[in-house]
Structure formats: structure tokens, C-alpha cells
Coordinates of N, CA and C in Angstrom, one line a residue:
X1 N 4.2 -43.7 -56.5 CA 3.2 -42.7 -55.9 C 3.2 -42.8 -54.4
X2 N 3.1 -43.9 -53.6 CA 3.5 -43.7 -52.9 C 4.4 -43.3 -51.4
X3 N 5.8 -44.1 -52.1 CA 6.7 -43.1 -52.2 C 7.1 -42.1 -52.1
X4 N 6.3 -41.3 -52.8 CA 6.4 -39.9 -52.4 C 5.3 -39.1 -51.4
X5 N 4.3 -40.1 -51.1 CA 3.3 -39.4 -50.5 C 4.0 -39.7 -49.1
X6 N 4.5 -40.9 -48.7 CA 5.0 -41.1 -47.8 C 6.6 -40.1 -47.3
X7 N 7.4 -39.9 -48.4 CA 8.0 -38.2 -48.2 C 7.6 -36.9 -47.6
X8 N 6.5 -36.9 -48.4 CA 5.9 -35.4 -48.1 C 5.3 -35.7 -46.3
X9 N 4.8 -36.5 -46.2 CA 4.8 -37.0 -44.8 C 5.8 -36.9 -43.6
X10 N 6.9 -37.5 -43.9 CA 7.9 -37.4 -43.4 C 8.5 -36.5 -42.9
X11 N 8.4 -35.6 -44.1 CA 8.9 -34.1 -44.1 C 8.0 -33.0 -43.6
X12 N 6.9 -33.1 -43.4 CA 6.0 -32.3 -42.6 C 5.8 -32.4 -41.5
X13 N 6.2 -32.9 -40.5 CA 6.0 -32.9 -39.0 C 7.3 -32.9 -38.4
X14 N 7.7 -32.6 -37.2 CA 8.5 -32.7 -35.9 C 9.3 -33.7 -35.2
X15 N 10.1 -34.0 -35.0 CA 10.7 -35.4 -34.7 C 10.4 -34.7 -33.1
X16 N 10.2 -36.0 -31.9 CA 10.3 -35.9 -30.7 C 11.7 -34.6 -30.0
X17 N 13.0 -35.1 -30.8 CA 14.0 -34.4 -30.8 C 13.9 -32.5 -30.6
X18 N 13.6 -32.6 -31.6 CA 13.1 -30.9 -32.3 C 12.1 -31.1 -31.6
X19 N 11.4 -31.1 -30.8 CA 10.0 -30.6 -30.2 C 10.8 -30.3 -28.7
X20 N 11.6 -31.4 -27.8 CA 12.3 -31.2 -26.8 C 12.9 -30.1 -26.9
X21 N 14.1 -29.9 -28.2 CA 15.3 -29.1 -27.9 C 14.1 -27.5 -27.8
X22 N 13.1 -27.4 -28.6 CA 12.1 -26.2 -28.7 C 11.6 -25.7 -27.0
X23 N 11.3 -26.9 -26.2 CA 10.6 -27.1 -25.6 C 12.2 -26.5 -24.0
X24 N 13.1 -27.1 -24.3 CA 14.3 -26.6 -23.3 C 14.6 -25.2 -24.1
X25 N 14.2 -24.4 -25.1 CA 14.7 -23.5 -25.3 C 14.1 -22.7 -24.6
X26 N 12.4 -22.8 -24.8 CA 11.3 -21.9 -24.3 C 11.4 -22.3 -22.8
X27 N 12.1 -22.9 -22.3 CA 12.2 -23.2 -20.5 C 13.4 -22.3 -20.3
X28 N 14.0 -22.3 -20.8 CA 15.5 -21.2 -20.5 C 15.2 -19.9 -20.6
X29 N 13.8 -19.5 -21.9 CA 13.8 -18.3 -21.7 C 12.6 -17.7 -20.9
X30 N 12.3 -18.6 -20.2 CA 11.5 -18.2 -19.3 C 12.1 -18.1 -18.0
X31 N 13.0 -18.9 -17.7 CA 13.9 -18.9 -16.1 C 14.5 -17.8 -16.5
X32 N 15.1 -17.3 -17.3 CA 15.8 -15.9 -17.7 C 15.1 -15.2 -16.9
X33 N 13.9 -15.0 -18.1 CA 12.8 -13.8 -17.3 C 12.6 -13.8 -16.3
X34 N 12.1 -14.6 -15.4 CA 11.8 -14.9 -13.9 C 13.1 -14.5 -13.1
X35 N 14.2 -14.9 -13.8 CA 15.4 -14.4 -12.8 C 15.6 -13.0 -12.6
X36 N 15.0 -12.3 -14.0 CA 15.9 -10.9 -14.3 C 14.7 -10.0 -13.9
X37 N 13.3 -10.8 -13.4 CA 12.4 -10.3 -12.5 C 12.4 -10.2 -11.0
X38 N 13.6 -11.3 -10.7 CA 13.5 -11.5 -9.5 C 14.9 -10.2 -8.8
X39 N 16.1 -10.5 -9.3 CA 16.9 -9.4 -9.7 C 17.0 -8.1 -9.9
X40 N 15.9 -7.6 -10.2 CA 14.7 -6.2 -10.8 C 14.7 -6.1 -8.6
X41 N 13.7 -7.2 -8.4 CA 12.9 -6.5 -7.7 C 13.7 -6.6 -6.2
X42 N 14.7 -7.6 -6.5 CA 15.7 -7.7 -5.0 C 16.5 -6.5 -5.2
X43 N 17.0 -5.2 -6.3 CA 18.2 -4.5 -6.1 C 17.0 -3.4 -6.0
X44 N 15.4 -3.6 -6.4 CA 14.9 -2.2 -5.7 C 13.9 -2.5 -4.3
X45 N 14.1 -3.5 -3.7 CA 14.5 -4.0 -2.1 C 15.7 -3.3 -1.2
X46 N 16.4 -3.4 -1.9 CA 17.8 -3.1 -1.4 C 18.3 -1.6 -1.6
X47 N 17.2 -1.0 -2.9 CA 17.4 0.5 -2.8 C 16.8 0.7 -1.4
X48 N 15.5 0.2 -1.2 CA 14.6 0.8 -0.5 C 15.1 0.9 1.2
X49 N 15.8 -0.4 1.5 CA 16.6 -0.7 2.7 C 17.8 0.7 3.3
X50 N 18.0 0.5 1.5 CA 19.6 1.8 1.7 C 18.9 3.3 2.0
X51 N 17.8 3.4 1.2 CA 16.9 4.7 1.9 C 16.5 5.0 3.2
X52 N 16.1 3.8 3.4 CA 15.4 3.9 5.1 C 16.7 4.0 5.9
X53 N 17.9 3.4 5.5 CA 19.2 3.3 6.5 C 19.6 4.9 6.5
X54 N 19.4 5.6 5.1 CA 20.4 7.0 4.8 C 19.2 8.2 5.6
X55 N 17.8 7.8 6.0 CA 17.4 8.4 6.5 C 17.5 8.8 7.8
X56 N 17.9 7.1 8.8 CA 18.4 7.1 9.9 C 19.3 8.2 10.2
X57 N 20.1 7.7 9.4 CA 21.5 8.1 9.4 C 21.4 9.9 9.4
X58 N 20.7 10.3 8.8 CA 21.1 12.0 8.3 C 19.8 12.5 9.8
X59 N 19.2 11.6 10.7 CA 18.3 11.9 11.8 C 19.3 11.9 12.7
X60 N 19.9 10.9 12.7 CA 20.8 11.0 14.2 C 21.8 11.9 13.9
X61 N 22.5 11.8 12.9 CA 23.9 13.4 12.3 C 23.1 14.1 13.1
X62 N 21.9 14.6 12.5 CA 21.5 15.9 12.7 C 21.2 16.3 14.3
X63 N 21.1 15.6 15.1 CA 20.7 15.5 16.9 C 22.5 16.0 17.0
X64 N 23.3 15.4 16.3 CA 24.6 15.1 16.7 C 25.3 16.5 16.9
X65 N 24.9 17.0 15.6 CA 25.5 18.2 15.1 C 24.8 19.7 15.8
X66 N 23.3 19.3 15.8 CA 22.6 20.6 15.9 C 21.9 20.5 17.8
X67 N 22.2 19.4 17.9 CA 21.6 19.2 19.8 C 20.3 19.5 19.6
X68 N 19.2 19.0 18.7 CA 18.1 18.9 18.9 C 17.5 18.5 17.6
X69 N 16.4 18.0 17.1 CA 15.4 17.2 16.7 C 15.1 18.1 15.0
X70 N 15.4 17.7 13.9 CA 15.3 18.3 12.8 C 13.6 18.3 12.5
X71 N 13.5 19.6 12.3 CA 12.0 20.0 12.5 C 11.4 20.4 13.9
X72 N 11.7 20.2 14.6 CA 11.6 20.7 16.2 C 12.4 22.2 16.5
X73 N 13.7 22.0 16.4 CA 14.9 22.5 16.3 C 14.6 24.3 16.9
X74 N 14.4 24.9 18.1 CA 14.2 26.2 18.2 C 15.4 27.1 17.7
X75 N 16.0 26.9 17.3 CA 17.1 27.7 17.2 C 17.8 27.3 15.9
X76 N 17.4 27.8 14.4 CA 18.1 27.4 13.1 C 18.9 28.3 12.6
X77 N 19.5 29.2 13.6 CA 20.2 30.4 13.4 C 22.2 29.5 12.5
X78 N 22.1 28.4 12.9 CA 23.1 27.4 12.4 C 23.3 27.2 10.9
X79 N 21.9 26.7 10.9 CA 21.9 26.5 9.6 C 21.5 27.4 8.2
X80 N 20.5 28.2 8.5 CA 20.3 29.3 7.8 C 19.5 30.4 8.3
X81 N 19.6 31.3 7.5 CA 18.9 32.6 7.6 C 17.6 32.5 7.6
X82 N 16.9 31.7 6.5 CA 15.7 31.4 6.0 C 15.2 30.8 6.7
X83 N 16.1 29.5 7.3 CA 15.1 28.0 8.1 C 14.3 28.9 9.1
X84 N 12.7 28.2 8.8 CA 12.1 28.3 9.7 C 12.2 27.2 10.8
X85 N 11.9 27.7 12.2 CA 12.1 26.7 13.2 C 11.2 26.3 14.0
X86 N 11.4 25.2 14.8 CA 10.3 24.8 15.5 C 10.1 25.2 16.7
X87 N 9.5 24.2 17.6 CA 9.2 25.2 18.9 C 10.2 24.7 20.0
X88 N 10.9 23.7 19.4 CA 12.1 22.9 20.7 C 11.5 22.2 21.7
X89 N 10.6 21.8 21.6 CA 10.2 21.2 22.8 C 10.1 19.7 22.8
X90 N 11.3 19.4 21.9 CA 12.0 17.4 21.7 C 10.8 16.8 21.3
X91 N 10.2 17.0 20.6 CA 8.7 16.5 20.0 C 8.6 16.8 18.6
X92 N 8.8 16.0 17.6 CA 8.5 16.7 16.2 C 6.5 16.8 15.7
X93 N 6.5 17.3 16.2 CA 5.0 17.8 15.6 C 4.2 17.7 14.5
X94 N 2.8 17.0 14.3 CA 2.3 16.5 13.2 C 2.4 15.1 13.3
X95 N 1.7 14.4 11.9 CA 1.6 13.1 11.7 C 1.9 12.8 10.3
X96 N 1.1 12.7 8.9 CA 1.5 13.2 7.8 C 2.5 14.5 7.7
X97 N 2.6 15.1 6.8 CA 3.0 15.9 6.6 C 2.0 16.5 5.0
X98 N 1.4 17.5 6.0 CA 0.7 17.9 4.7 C 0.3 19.3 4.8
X99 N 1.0 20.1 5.9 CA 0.5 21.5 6.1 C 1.9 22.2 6.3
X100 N 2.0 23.6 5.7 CA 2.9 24.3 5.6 C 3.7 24.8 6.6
X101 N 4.8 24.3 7.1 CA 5.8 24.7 8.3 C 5.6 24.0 9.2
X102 N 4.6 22.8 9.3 CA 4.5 21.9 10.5 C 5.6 21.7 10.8
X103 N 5.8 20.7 11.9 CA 7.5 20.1 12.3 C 7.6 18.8 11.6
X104 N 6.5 17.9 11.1 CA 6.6 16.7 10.3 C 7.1 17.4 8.7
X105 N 6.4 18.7 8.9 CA 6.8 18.9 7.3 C 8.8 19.6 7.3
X106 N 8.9 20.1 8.0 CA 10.2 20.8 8.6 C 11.3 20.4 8.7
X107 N 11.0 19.2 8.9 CA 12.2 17.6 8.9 C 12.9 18.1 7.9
X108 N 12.1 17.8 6.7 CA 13.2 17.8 5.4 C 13.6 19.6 5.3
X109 N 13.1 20.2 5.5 CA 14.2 21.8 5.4 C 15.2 21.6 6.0
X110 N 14.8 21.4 7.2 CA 16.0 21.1 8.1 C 17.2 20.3 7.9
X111 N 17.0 18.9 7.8 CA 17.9 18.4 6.5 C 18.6 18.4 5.6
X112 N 17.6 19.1 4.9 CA 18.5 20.0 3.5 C 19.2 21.0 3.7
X113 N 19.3 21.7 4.9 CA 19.7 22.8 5.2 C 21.1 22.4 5.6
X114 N 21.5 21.2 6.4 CA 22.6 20.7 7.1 C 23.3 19.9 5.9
X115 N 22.9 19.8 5.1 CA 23.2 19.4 3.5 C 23.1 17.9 3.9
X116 N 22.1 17.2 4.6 CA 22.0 15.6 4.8 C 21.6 14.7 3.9
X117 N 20.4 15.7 3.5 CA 19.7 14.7 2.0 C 19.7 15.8 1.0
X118 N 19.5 15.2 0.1 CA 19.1 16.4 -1.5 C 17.8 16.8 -1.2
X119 N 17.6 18.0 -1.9 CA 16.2 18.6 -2.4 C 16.6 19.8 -1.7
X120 N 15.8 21.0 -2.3 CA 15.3 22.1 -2.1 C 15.1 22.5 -0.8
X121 N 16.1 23.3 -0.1 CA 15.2 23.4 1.4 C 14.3 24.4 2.0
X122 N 14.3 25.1 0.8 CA 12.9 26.0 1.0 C 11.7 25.8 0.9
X123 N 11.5 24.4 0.7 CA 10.1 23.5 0.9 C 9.8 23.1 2.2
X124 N 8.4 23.8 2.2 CA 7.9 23.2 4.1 C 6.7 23.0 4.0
X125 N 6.0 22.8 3.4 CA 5.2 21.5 2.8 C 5.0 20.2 2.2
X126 N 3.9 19.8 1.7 CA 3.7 18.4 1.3 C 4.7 18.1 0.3
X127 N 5.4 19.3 -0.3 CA 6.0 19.1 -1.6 C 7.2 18.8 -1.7
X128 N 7.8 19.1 -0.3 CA 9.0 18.5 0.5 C 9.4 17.2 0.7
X129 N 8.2 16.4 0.3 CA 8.6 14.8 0.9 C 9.1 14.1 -0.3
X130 N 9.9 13.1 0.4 CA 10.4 12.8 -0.5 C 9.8 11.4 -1.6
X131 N 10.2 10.6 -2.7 CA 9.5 9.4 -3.1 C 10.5 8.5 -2.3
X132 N 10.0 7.3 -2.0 CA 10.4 5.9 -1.9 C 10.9 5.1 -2.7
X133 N 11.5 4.2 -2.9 CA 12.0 3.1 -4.2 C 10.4 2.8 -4.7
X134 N 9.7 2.2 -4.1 CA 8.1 2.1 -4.8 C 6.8 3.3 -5.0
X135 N 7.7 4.5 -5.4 CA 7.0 5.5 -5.8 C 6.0 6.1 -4.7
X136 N 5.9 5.5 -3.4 CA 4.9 6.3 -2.4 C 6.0 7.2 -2.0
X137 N 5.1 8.2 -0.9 CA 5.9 9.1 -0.3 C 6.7 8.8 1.1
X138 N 8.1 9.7 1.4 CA 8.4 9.1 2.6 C 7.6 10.5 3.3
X139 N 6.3 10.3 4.0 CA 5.6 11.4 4.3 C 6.4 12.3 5.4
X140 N 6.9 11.8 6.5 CA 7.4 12.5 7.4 C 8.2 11.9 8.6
X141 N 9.1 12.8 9.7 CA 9.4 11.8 10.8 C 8.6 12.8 11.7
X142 N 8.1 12.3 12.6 CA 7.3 12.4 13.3 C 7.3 11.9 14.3
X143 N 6.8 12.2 15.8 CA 6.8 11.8 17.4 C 5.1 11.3 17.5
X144 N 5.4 10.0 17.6 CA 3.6 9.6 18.2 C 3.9 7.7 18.4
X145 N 2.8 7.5 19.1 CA 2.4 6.1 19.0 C 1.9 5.1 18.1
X146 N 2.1 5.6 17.0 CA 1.6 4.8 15.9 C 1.9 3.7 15.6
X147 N 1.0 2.6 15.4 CA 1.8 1.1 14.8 C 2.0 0.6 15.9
X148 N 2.9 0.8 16.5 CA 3.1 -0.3 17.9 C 3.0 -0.2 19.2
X149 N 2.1 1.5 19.1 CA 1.4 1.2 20.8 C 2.7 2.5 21.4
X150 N 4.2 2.4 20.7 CA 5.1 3.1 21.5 C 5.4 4.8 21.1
X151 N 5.7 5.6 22.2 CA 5.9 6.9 22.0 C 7.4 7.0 21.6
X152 N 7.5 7.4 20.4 CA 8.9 7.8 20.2 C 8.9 8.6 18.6
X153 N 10.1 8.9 18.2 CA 10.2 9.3 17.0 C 10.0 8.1 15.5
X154 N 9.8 8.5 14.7 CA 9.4 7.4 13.4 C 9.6 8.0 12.5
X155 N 9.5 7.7 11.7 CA 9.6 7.5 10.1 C 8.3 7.1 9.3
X156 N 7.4 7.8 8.9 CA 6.0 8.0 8.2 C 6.0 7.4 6.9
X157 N 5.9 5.9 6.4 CA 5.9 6.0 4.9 C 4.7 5.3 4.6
X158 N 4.2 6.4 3.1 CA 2.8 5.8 2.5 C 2.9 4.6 1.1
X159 N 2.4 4.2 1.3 CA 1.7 3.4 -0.1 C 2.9 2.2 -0.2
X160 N 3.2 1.8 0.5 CA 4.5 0.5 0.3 C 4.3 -0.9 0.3
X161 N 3.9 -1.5 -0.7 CA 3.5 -3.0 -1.7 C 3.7 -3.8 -0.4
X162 N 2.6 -4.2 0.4 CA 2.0 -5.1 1.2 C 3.3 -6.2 1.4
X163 N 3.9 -6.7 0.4 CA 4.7 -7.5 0.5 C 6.0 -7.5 0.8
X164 N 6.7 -5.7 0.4 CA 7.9 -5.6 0.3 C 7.9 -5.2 1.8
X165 N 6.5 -4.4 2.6 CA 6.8 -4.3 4.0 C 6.7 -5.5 5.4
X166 N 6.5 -7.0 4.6 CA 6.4 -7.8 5.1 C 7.6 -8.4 5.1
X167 N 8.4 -8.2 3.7 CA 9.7 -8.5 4.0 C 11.1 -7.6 4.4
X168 N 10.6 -6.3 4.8 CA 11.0 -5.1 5.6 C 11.2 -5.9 6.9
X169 N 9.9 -6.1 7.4 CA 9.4 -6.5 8.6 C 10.1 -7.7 8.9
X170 N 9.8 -9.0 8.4 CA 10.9 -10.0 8.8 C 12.5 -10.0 8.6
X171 N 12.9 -9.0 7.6 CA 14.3 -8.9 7.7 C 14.8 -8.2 9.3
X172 N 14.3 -7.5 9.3 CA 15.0 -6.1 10.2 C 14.2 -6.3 11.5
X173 N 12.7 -6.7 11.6 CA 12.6 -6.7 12.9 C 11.5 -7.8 13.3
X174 N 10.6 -7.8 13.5 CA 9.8 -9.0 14.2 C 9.2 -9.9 13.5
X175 N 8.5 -9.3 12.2 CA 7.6 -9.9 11.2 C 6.6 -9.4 11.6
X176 N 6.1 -8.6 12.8 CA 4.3 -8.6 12.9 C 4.3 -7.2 12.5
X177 N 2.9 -7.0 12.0 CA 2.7 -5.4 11.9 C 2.1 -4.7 12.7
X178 N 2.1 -5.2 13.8 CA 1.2 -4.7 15.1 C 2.4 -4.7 16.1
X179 N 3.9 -4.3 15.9 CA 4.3 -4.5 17.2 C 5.9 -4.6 16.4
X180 N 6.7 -3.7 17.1 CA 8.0 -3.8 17.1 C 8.6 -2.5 16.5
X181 N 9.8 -2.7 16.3 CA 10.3 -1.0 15.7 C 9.4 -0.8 14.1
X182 N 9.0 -1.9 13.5 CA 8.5 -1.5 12.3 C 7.4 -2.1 12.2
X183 N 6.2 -1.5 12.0 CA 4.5 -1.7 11.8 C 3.7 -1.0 11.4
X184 N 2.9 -1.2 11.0 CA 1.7 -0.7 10.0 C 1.6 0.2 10.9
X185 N 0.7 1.2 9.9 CA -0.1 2.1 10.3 C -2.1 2.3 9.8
X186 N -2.7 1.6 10.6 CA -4.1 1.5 10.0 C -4.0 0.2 9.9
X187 N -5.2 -0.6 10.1 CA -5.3 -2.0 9.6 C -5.7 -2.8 10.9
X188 N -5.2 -4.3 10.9 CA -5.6 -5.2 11.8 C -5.1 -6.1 11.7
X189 N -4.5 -7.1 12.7 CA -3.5 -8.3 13.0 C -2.3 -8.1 12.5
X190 N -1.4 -9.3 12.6 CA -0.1 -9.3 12.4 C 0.7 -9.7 11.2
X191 N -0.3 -9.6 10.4 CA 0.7 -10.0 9.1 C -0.3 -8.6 8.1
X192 N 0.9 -8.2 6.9 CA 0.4 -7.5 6.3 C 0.1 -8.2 5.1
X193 N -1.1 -7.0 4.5 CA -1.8 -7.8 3.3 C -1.2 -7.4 2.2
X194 N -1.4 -8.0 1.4 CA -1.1 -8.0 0.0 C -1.6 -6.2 -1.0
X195 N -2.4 -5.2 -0.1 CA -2.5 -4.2 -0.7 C -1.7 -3.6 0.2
X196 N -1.8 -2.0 -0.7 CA -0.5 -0.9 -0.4 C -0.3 -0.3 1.4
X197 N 0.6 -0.5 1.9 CA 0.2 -0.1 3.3 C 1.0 0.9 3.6
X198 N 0.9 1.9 4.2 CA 1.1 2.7 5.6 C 1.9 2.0 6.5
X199 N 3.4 2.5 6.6 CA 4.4 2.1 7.5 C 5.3 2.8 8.2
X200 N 5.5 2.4 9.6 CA 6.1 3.3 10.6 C 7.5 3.0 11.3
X201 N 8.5 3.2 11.0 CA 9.8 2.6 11.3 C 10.4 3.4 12.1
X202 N 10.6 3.1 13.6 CA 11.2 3.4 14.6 C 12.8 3.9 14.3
X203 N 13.0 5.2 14.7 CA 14.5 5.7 15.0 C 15.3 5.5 15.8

């Protein structure tokens, strides 16, 4: 008797063994996860970097090609029949982009017009901007002092995860958000916080 009670014993519980090998299984598939999270969020970092670069890029073509400022541009007789133009006076006009034909909103016609980026270039409103890798808008390029005090042309983007423009910010230029080619827009001191920010990236 038992004998067998001492069986059924035996046989109902876990050896240290089997509780380890359980224990390194559930650790592997958690470093998995963590990795394939981290991975996730470094190749849409790296989307976001390759956006900001291809934006550069299709701003200065365009000065290259057209001898003046996409969205500014007095003269779109170049590019199409339709483009509406700006007033030329090397200033892109506006700050968002949220009113119809501004020169912050005009950028992207003009653009699309020279075939630099995709989309529609019969859009000269809000509806024209484009999304970001983190789903905000790239609102506009635009001429003002925003963010770091300096007058020059920029790059307007909204709603970008406090953290991915912190590591924006220390990759590519100073780390502060008060100061350098890339900085907040709105806010206070030099590091960004943890909610969605407003960011202005020097051309």
C-alpha cells in the first residue's frame, strides 16, 4: 500500500530538471519577442531617417532644377499648366500647412509636379501632406524661426513619439530640442519628453 502511494507521488510532480529546461524555454521566447520588437522598431527608425533624407533630397533637386524654392516658385510655367505658383520672393510662406494654395501647402504640388515624391499634385491643401513612418503628418517645408531661434527653411513634422525624436536628435545632430538643425517645436528645455512632439528639421 504504500508503495504505491509513494508512486503516485513520484509521478505527480516536476523534477528540478523539467522545471529549468521549462524555465530556459519561456526565457528564449521572450528574448525572441523583445528582439523581434526591437528589430520592428529599429527598421521603422530607419524608414523614418530614409524619409527625412528623400525629403532633403527632392528640396534641393528642386532649387537645382527649377532656380527657386518649391512652393515659392513664381514662375511653374516648367512644370505644369495647372501648378499654381507662388509669389518668388525665396521665402516659403506659412507654417503648418492647412489652408488652400499657401506656399507651406504648395511644396508638395510642386514636387509632385517635378515627379520628386509620389501623390497627386493637384492637392494644395491639408490633404497634400504627406504621413510619416509613425503615422503623424509631414505638415510642411516652410521659412521661419522655429525650434532653434534660426531663420531658414525647415521641414514641419507633427505628432513624432517623444523618443524616436530624441533619437533623431542625438543621431544626426546635437541631442537638445532647443537648439541645432533639429528641435522641437512648442515645449521647454533640452531634452524631449516622452509624449508626441512637434519637430523642425533644418534644410
Amino acid at each position: 500500500m504504500n508503495a504505491q502511494i509513494n508512486k503516485k507521488s513520484k509521478q505527480g510532480g516536476f523534477t528540478l530538471v523539467e522545471i529549468a529546461i521549462v524555465l530556459v524555454i519561456i526565457g528564449l521566447i521572450l528574448g525572441g519577442v523583445l528582439q523581434g520588437q526591437t528589430m520592428i522598431e529599429n527598421a521603422k527608425f530607419k524608414k523614418f531617417v530614409k524619409e527625412m533624407d528623400s525629403y532633403r533630397a527632392a528640396f534641393h533637386t528642386f532649387q537645382d532644377m527649377q532656380g527657386g524654392l518649391p512652393g515659392d516658385l513664381g514662375n511653374t510655367s516648367s512644370l505644369d499648366a495647372a501648378a499654381t505658383s507662388g509669389n518668388g520672393n525665396g521665402q516659403i510662406a506659412g507654417g503648418y500647412c492647412g489652408t488652400a494654395n499657401e506656399e507651406a501647402c504648395l511644396v508638395w504640388s510642386h514636387l509632385r509636379y517635378a515627379e520628386l515624391i509620389p501623390g497627386d499634385p493637384a492637392l494644395t491643401d491639408a490633404t497634400a501632406r504627406p504621413s510619416h513612418a509613425y503615422g503623424g503628418p509631414v505638415s510642411s517645408f516652410s521659412t521661419g524661426n522655429w525650434g532653434n531661434g534660426v531663420t531658414e527653411h525647415k521641414i514641419l513634422l507633427q505628432s513624432v513619439p517623444g523618443e524616436v525624436a530624441q533619437r533623431y536628435d542625438d543621431e544626426f545632430d546635437d541631442g537638445e530640442a532647443d537648439s541645432g538643425n533639429i528641435a522641437r517645436l512648442g515645449g521647454s528645455g533640452s531634452a524631449y519628453t516622452t509624449a508626441l512632439q512637434n519637430v523642425v528639421v533644418g534644410l
